[in-house]
Coordinates of C-alpha atoms and ligand atoms in Angstrom, one line a residue:
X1 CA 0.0 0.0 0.0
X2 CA 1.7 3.4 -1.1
X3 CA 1.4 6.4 1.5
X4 CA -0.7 9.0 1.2
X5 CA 1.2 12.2 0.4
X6 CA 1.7 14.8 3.6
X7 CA -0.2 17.9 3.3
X8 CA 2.2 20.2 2.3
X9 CA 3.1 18.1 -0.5
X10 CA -0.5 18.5 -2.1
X11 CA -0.8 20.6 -4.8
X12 CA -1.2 24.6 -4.1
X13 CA -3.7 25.1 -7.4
X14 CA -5.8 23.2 -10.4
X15 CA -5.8 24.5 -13.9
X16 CA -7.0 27.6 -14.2
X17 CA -10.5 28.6 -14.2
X18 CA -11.7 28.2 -18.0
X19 CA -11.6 24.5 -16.8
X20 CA -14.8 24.9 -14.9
X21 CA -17.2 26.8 -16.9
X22 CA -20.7 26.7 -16.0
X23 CA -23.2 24.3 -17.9
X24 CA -24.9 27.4 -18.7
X25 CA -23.5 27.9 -21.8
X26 CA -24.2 24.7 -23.3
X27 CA -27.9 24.9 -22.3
X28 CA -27.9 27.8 -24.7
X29 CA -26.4 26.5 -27.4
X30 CA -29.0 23.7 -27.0
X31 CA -31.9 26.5 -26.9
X32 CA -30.4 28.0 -30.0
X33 CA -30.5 24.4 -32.0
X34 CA -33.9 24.4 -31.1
X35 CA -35.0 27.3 -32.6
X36 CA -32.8 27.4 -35.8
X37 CA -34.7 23.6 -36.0
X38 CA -38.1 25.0 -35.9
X39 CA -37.4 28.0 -38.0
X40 CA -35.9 25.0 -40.9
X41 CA -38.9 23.1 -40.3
X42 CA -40.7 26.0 -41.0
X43 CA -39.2 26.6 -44.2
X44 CA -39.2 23.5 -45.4
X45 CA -42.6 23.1 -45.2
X46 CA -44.0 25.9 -46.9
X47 CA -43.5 25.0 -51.2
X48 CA -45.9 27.4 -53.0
X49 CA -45.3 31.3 -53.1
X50 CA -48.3 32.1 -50.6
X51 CA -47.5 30.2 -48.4
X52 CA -43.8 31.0 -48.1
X53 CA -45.6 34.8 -48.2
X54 CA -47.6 33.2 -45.4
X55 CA -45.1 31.5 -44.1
X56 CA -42.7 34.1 -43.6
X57 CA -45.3 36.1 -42.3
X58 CA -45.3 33.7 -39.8
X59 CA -41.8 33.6 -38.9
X60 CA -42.3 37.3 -38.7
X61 CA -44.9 37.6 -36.2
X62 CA -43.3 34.1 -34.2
X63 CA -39.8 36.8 -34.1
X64 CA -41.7 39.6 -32.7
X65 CA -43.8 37.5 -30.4
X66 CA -39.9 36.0 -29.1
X67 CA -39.0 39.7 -28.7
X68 CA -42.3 40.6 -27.0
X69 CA -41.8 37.4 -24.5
X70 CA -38.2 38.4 -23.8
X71 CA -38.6 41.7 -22.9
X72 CA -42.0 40.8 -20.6
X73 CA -39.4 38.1 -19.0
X74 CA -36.8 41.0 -18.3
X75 CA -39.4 43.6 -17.7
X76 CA -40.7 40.5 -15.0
X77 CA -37.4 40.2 -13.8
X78 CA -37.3 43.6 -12.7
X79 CA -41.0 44.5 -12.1
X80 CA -41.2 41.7 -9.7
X81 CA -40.6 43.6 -6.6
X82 CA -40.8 47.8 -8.4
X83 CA -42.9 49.1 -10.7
X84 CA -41.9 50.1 -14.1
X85 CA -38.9 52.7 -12.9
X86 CA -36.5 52.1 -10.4
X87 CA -36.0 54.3 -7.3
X88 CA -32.2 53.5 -6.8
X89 CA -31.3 54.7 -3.6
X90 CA -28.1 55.4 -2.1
X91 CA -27.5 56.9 -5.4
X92 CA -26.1 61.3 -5.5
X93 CA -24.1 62.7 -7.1
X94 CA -20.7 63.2 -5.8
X95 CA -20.2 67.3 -5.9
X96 CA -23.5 66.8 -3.5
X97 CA -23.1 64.4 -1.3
X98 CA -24.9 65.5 1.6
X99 CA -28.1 65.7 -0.2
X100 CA -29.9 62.3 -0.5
X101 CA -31.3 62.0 -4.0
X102 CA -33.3 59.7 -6.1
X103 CA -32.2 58.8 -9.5
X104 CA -34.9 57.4 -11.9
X105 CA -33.4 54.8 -13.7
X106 CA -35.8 53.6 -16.9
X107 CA -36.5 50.5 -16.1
X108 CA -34.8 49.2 -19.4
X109 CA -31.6 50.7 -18.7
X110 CA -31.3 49.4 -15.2
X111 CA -32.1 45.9 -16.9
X112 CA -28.8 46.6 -19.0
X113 CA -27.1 47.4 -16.1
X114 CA -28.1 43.8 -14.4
X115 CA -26.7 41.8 -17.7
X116 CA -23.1 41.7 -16.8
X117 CA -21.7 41.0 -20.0
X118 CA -23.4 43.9 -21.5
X119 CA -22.0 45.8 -18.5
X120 CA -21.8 49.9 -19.5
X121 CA -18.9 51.3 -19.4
X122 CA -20.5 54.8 -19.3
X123 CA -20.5 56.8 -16.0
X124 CA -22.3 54.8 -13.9
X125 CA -25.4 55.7 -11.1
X126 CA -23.7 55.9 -8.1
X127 CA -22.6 58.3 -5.7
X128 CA -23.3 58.1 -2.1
X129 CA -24.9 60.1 0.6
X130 CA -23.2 58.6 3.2
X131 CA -19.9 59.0 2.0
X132 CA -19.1 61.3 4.5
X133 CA -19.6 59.6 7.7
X134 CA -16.9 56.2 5.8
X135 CA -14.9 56.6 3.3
X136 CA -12.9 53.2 3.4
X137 CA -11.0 53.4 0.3
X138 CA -7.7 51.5 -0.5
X139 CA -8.3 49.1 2.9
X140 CA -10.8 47.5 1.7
X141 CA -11.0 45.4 4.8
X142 CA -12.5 47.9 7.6
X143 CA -15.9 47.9 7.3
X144 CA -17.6 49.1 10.0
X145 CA -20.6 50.9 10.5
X146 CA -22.7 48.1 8.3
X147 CA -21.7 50.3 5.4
X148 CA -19.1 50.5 3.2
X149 CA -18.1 53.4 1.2
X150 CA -15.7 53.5 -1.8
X151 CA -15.0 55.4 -5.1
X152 CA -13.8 55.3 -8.9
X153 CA -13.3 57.9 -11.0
X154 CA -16.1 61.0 -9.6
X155 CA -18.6 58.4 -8.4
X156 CA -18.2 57.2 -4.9
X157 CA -20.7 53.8 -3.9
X158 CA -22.1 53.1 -0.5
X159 CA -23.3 49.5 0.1
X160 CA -24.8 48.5 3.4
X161 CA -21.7 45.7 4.5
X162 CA -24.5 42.4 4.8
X163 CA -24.9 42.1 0.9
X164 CA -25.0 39.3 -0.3
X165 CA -25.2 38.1 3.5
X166 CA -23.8 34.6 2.2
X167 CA -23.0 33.1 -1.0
X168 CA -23.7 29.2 -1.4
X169 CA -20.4 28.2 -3.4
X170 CA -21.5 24.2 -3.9
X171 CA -20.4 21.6 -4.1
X172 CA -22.3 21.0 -7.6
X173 CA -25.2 18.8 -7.0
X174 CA -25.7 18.7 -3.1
X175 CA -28.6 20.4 -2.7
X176 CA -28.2 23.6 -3.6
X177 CA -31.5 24.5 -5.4
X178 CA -33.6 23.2 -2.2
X179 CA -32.1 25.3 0.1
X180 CA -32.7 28.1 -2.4
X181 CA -36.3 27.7 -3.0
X182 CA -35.9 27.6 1.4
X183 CA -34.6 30.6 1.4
X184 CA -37.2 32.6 -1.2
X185 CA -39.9 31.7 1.4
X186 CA -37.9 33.7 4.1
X187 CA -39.7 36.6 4.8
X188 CA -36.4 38.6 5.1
X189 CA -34.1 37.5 2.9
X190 CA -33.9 38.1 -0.5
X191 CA -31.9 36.5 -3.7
X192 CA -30.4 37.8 -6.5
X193 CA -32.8 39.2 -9.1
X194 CA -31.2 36.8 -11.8
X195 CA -33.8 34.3 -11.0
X196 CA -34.8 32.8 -14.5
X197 CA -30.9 31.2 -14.4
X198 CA -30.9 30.9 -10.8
X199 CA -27.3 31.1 -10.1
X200 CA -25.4 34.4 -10.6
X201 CA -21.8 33.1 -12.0
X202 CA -20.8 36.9 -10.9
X203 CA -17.3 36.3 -9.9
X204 CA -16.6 33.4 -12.6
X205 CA -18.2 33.9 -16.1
X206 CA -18.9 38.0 -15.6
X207 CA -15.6 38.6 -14.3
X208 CA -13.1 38.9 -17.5
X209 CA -15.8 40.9 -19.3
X210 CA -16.1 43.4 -16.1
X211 CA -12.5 43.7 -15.4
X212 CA -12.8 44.4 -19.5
X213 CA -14.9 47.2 -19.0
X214 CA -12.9 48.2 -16.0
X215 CA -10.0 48.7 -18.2
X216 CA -11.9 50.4 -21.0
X217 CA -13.4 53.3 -18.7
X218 CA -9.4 54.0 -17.7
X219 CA -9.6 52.4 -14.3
X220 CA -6.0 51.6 -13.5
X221 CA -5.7 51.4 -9.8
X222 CA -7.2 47.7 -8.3
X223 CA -8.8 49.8 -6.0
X224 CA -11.3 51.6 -8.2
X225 CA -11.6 48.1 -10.3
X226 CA -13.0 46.7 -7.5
X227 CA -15.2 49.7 -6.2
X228 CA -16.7 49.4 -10.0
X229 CA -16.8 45.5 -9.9
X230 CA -18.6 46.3 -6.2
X231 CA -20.7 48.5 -7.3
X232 CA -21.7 46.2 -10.5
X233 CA -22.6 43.1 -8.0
X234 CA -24.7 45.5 -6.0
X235 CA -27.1 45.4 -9.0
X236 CA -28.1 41.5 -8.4
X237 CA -29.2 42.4 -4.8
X238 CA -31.1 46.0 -4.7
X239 CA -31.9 45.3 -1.6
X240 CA -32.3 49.3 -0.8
X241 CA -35.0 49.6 -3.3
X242 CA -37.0 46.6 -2.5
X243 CA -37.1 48.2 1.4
X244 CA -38.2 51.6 0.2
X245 CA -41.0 50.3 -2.0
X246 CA -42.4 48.1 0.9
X247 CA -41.6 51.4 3.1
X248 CA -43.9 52.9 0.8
X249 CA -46.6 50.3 0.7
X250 CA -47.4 50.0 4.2
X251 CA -46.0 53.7 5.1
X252 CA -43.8 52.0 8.1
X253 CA -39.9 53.2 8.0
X254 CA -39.1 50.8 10.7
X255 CA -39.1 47.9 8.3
X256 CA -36.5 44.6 9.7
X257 CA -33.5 44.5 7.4
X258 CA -33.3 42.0 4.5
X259 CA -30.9 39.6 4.0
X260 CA -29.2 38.5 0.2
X261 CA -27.7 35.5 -1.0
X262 CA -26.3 34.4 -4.2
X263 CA -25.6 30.6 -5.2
X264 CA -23.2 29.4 -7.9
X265 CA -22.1 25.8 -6.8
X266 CA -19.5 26.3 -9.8
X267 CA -17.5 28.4 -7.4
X268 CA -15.8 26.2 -5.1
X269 CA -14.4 24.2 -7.9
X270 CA -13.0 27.4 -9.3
X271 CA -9.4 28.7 -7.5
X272 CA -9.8 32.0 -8.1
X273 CA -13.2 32.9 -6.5
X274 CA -12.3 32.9 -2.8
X275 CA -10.2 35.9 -3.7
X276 CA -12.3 37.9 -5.4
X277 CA -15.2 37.4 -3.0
X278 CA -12.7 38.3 -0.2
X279 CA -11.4 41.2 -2.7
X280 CA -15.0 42.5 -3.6
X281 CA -17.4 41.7 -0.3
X282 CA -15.2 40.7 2.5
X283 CA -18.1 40.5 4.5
X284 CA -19.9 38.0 3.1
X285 CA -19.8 34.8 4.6
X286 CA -20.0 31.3 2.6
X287 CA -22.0 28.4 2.9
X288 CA -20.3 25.0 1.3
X289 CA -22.2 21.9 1.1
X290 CA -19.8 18.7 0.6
X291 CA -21.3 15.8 -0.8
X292 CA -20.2 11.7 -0.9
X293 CA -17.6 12.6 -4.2
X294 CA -19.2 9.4 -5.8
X295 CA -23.1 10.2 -5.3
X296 CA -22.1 13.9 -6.3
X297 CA -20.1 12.9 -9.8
X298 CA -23.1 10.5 -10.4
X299 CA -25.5 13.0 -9.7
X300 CA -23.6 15.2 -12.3
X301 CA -23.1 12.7 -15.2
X302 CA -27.4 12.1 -15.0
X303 CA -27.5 15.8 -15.4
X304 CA -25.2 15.8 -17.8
X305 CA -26.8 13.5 -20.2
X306 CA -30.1 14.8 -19.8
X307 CA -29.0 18.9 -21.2
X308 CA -26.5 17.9 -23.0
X309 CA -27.7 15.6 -26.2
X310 CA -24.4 14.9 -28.4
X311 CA -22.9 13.4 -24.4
X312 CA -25.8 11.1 -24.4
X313 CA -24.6 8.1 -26.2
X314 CA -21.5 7.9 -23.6
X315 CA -21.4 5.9 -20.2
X316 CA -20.3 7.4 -17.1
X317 CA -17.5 5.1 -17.4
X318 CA -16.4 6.5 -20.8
X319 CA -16.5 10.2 -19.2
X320 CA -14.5 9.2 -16.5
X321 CA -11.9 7.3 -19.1
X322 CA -11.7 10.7 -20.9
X323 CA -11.4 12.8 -18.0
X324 CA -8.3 10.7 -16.9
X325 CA -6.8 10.3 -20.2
X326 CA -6.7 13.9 -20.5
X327 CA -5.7 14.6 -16.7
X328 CA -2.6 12.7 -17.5
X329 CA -1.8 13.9 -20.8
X330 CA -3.6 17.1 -21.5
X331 CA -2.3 18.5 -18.3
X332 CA 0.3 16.4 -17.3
X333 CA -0.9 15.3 -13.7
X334 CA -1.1 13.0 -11.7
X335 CA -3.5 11.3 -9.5
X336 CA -2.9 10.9 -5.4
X337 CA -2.1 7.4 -5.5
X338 CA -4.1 4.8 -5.3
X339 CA -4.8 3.0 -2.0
X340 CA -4.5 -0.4 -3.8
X341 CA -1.5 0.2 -5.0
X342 CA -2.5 -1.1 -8.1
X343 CA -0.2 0.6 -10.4
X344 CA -0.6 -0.3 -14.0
X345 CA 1.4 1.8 -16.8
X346 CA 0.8 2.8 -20.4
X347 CA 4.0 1.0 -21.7
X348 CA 2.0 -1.4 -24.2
X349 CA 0.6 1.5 -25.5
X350 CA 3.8 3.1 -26.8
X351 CA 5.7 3.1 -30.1
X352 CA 9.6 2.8 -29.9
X353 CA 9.9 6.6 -30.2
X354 CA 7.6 6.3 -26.8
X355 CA 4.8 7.9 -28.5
X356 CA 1.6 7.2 -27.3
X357 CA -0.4 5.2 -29.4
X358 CA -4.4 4.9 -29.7
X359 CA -5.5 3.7 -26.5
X360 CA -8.3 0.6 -26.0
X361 CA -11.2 1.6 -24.3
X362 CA -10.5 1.2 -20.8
X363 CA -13.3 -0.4 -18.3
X364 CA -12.6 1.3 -14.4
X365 CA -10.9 -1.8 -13.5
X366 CA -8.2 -1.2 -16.2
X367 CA -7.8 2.6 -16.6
X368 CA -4.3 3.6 -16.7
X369 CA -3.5 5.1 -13.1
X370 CA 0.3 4.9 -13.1
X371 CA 1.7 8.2 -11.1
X372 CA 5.2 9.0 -12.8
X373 CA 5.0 12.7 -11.2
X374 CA 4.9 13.0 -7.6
X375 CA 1.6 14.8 -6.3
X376 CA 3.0 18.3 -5.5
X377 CA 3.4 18.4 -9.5
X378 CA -0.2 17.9 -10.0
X379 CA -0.7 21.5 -11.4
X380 CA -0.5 21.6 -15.1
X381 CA 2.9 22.9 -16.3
X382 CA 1.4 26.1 -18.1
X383 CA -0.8 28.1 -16.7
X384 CA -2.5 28.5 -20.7
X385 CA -2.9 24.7 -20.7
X386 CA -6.4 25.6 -18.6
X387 CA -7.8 27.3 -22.1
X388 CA -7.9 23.8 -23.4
X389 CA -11.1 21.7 -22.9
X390 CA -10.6 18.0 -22.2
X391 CA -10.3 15.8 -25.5
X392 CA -13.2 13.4 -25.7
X393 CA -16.6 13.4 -25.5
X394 CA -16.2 15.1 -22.0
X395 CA -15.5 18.6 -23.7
X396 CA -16.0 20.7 -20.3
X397 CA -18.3 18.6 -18.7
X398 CA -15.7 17.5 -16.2
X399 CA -16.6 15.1 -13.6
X400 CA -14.4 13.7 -11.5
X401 CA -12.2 16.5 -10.6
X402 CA -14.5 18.4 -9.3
X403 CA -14.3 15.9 -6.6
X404 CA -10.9 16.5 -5.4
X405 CA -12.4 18.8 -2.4
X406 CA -9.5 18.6 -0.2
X407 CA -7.2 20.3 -3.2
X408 CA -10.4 22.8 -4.0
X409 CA -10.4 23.5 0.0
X410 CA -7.3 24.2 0.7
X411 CA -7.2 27.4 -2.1
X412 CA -10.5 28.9 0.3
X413 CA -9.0 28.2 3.5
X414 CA -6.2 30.8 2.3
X415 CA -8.9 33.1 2.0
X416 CA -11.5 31.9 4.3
X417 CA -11.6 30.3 7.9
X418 CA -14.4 27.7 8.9
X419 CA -16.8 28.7 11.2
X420 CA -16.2 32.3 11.2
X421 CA -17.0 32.9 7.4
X422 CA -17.5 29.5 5.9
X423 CA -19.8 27.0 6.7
X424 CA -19.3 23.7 6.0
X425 CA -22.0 21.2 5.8
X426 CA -22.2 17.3 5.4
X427 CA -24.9 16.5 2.5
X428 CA -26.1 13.8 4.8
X429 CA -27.0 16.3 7.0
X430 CA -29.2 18.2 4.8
X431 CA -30.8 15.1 3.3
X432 CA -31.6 13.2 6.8
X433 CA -31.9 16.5 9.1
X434 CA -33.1 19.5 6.4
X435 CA -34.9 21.6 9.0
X436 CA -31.8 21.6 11.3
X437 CA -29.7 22.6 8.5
X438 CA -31.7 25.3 7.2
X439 CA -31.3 27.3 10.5
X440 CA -28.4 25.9 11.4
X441 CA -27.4 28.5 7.9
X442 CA -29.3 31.4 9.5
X443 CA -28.2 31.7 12.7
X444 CA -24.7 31.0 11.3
X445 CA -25.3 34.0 9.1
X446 CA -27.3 35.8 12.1
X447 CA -30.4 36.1 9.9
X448 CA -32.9 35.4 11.9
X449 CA -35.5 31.6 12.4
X450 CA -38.4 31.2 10.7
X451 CA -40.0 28.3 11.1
X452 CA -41.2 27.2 7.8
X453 CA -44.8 26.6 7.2
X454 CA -44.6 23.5 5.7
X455 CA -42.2 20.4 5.5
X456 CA -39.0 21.3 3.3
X457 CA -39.4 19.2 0.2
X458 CA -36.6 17.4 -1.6
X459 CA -36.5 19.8 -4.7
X460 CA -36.1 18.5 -8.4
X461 CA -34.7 15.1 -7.2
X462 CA -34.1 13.3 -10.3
X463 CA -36.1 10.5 -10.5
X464 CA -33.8 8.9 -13.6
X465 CA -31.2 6.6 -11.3
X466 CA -32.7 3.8 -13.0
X467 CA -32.1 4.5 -16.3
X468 CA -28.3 3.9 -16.7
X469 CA -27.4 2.8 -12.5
X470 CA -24.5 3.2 -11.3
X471 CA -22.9 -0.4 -11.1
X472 CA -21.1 -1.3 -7.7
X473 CA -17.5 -2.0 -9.8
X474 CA -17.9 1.6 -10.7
X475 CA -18.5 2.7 -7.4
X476 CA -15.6 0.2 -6.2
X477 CA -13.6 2.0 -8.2
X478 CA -14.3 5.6 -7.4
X479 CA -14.3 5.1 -3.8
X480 CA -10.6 3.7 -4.5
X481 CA -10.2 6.9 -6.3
X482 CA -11.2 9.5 -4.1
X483 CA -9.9 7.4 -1.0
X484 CA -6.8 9.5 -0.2
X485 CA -8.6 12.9 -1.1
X486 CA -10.9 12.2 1.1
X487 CA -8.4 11.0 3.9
X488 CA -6.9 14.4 3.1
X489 CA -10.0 16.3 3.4
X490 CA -10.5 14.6 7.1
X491 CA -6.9 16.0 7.9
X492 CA -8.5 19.5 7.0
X493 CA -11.6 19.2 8.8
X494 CA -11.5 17.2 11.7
X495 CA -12.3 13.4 12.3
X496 CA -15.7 14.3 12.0
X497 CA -15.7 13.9 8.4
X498 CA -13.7 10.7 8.5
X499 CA -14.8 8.9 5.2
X500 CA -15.9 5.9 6.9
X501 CA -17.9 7.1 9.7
X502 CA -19.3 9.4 6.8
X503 CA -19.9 5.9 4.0
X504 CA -18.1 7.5 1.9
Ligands
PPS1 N1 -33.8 18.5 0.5 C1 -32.8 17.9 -0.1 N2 -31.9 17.3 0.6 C2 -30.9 16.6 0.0 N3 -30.8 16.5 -1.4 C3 -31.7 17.1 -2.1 C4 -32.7 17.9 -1.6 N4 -33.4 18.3 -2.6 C5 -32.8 17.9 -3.7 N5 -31.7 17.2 -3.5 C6 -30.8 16.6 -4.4 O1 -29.8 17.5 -4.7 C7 -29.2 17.2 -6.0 C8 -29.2 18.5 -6.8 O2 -28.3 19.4 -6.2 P1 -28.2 20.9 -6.6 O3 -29.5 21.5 -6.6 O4 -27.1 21.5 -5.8 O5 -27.7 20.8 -8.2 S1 -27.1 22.0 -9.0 O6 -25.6 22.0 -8.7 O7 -27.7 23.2 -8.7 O8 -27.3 21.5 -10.4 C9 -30.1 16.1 -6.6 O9 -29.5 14.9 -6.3 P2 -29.7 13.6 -7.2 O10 -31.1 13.2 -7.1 O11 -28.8 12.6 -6.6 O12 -29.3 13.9 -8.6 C10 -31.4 16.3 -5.8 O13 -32.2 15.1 -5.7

């Protein structure tokens, strides 16, 4: 049996972020098929003059019924809680900063403002009335006061310090969408107003384009990035606005606060995001939810295969094949090695030159898993090598590394310490114990109990196991896989989250 590396011999980072994109954007390329399909079909069907006249006509009115829907949705989006302008508040400008003013923002433009990749880059709202009493530029991390006060280029943003109050950062599949539709029923707390995705992907797929912007509207100092990145983020929440129009509705100004929250469960796998959070809202706490590495990558691969057509033809054991094959030599890692110490090597597979020939398909029991580079090598060589997708049918859809937790934890304990700002919970937990977890979140957060009305539900549990199980050699074989991350992770987080005691 080999030994399981020492702690400061795992890696420090995985490839870089562009490794982990979010399924998002192959769920629109799927909804695009769909509607270049029926606009063939449409086509196609129509022979005669008239009716391609009528056809066309068609198409015409189905376009302008597409726009019509879309901007409803948006208008929806934003309407939900306002009316059809928004009162943002907190918003002066600069030269009159002790006068508290209220911009009216067409509700259109705000709506621009809230699509991060579309983020302006002309001056934008804010400038604070409360700059005055903080102005906490350049430290970033004082923050008292419950607001926080900072400025780029003649605008200067005030944001009250508990938003987002927390930020559920995953794991992927462990829950995440229960405790969200939990929270909504919370009558203080609020999430972001990007409901129709349901997961923000702020400080992973908006951030390149906003440091863009950044760049374009001359901001050079990190300082004033950030305030505009801050001040960007703020958007999602609006917290101020929703308060004043309830103000307004029942003419009470001693309103309880409301809390925000943001999930992306993309965001723990992702070594970059601790710091930013800690670089943009330092005071908001996050809540991580880790589940058996096994159930979680199977829970994945179903979900996979169900929004993603051209993956469905390939087993979970063919993914997995992929993902190692180009672990090893896409990226030039290695695995933590095995428990077994079954080391088998690629030698058969070789020319005389040592080039790697084309490889059999592997079953688990016979997937390469020889470990030529010690595990502190396990970062790719080049940081550019994480601009490459995995070979295969796997493209991005990456499944088993995004099981590694004790590598993934270890880049937000350098940013984060648990049970002061991050919580972290067992999935077994939530599943056997839900009630208990849900206020074991608030009170960590210090938002506070509300007994929910009714039972808390299991939420889109899918109900497609059946359909392609996952066979107990493949399970065998993960466990054997994710064995010494797990011991790893145990060394992290205390013996309560031995892997044993936990059937993992
Ligand atoms: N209340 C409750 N307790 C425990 N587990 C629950 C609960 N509700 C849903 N689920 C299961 O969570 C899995 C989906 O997780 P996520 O919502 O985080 O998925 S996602 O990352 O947002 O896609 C998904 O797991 P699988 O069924 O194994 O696929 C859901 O069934």
């Amino acid at each position: 049996m080999k030994e399981l590396p020492t702690l400061q011999e795992l890696p420090s980072s995985l490839p870089s972020p562009s490794l982990f994109p979010s399924r998002r954007q192959s769920r629109k390329s799927v909804n695009v098929e769909n509607i270049n399909k029926h606009r063939k079909s449409n086509n196609s069907s129509n022979s005669s003059t008239n009716m391609t006249h009528n056809a066309l006509e068609k198409l015409g009115l189905f376009v302008i019924f597409l726009c019509l829907c879309s901007i409803s949705v948006n208008h929806l989006i934003l309407l939900e809680e306002s009316e059809s302008v928004h009162h943002v508040l907190h918003v002066s400008n600069s030269s009159n900063r002790n006068k508290r003013q209220e911009l009216t923002v067409p509700a259109n433009d705000l709506q621009q403002r809230n699509h991060f990749r579309d983020v302006p880059s002309q001056q934008p709202l804010s400038t604070s009335t409360l700059s005055s009493t903080t102005t906490l530029m350049g430290t970033h991390r004082s923050f008292g006061n419950n607001i926080y006060t900072c400025t780029y280029g003649n605008t200067t943003v005030t944001v009250p310090t508990h938003t987002p109050t927390f930020i559920m950062i995953g794991v992927q599949k462990s829950g995440t969408t229960a405790l969200l539709t939990y929270f909504r029923e919370h009558p203080q707390i609020l999430e972001t107003k990007k409901k129709f995705t349901r997961e923000a992907h702020f400080f992973d797929t908006s951030w390149n384009s906003l440091i863009k912007k950044a760049k374009a509207m001359g901001l050079t100092q990190a300082t004033e990035k950030n305030c505009y990145i801050l001040e960007t983020y703020m958007y999602l929440f609006q917290t101020e606005q929703v308060l004043e129009q309830r103000r307004r509705r029942q003419g009470n100004d001693d309103l309880p606060s409301l809390f925000t929250f943001e999930k992306t469960p993309s965001y723990f796998a992702n070594p970059m995001i601790a710091q930013r959070i800690q670089q943009i809202v330092p005071w908001s706490k996050v809540i991580l939810i880790l589940r058996n590495p096994t159930d979680r990558l199977y829970s994945q691969y179903k979900m996979t295969i169900k929004d993603v057509f051209d993956l469905r033809k390939y087993s979970l054991e063919d993914m997995v094949h992929h993902e190692l094959y180009a672990m090893k030599y896409q990226y030039n890692m290695t695995t933590a090695p095995l428990l077994l110490g079954e080391e088998e090597t690629l030698a058969e597979y070789r020319d005389d030159n040592n080039t790697l020939q084309s490889i059999p398909t592997f079953t688990p029991q016979n997937v390469p898993f020889n470990h030529p580079i010690p595990p502190h090598q396990w970062t790719p060589p080049h940081k550019s090598l994480g601009k490459y997708t995995d070979h295969g049918p796997l493209g991005h859809h990456i499944l088993l590394r995004r099981g590694l937790y004790s590598i993934q934890l270890q880049w937000w304990l350098k940013h984060f310490t648990i049970d002061d700002n991050m919580l972290v919970i067992d999935y077994s937990d939530l599943t056997s114990n839900t009630q208990e977890v849900y206020e074991r979140i608030l009170r960590f957060c210090n938002i506070p109990v509300v007994t929910q009305n009714q039972e808390l539900q299991k939420v889109r549990a899918d109900e497609r196991k059946d359909h392609r199980p996952l066979s107990n050699t493949t399970r065998h074989y993960l466990q054997q896989f994710y064995a010494p991350y797990n011991a790893q992770l145990e060394a992290l987080l205390g013996h309560h989250w031995n892997a044993q005691k936990l059937g993992w």
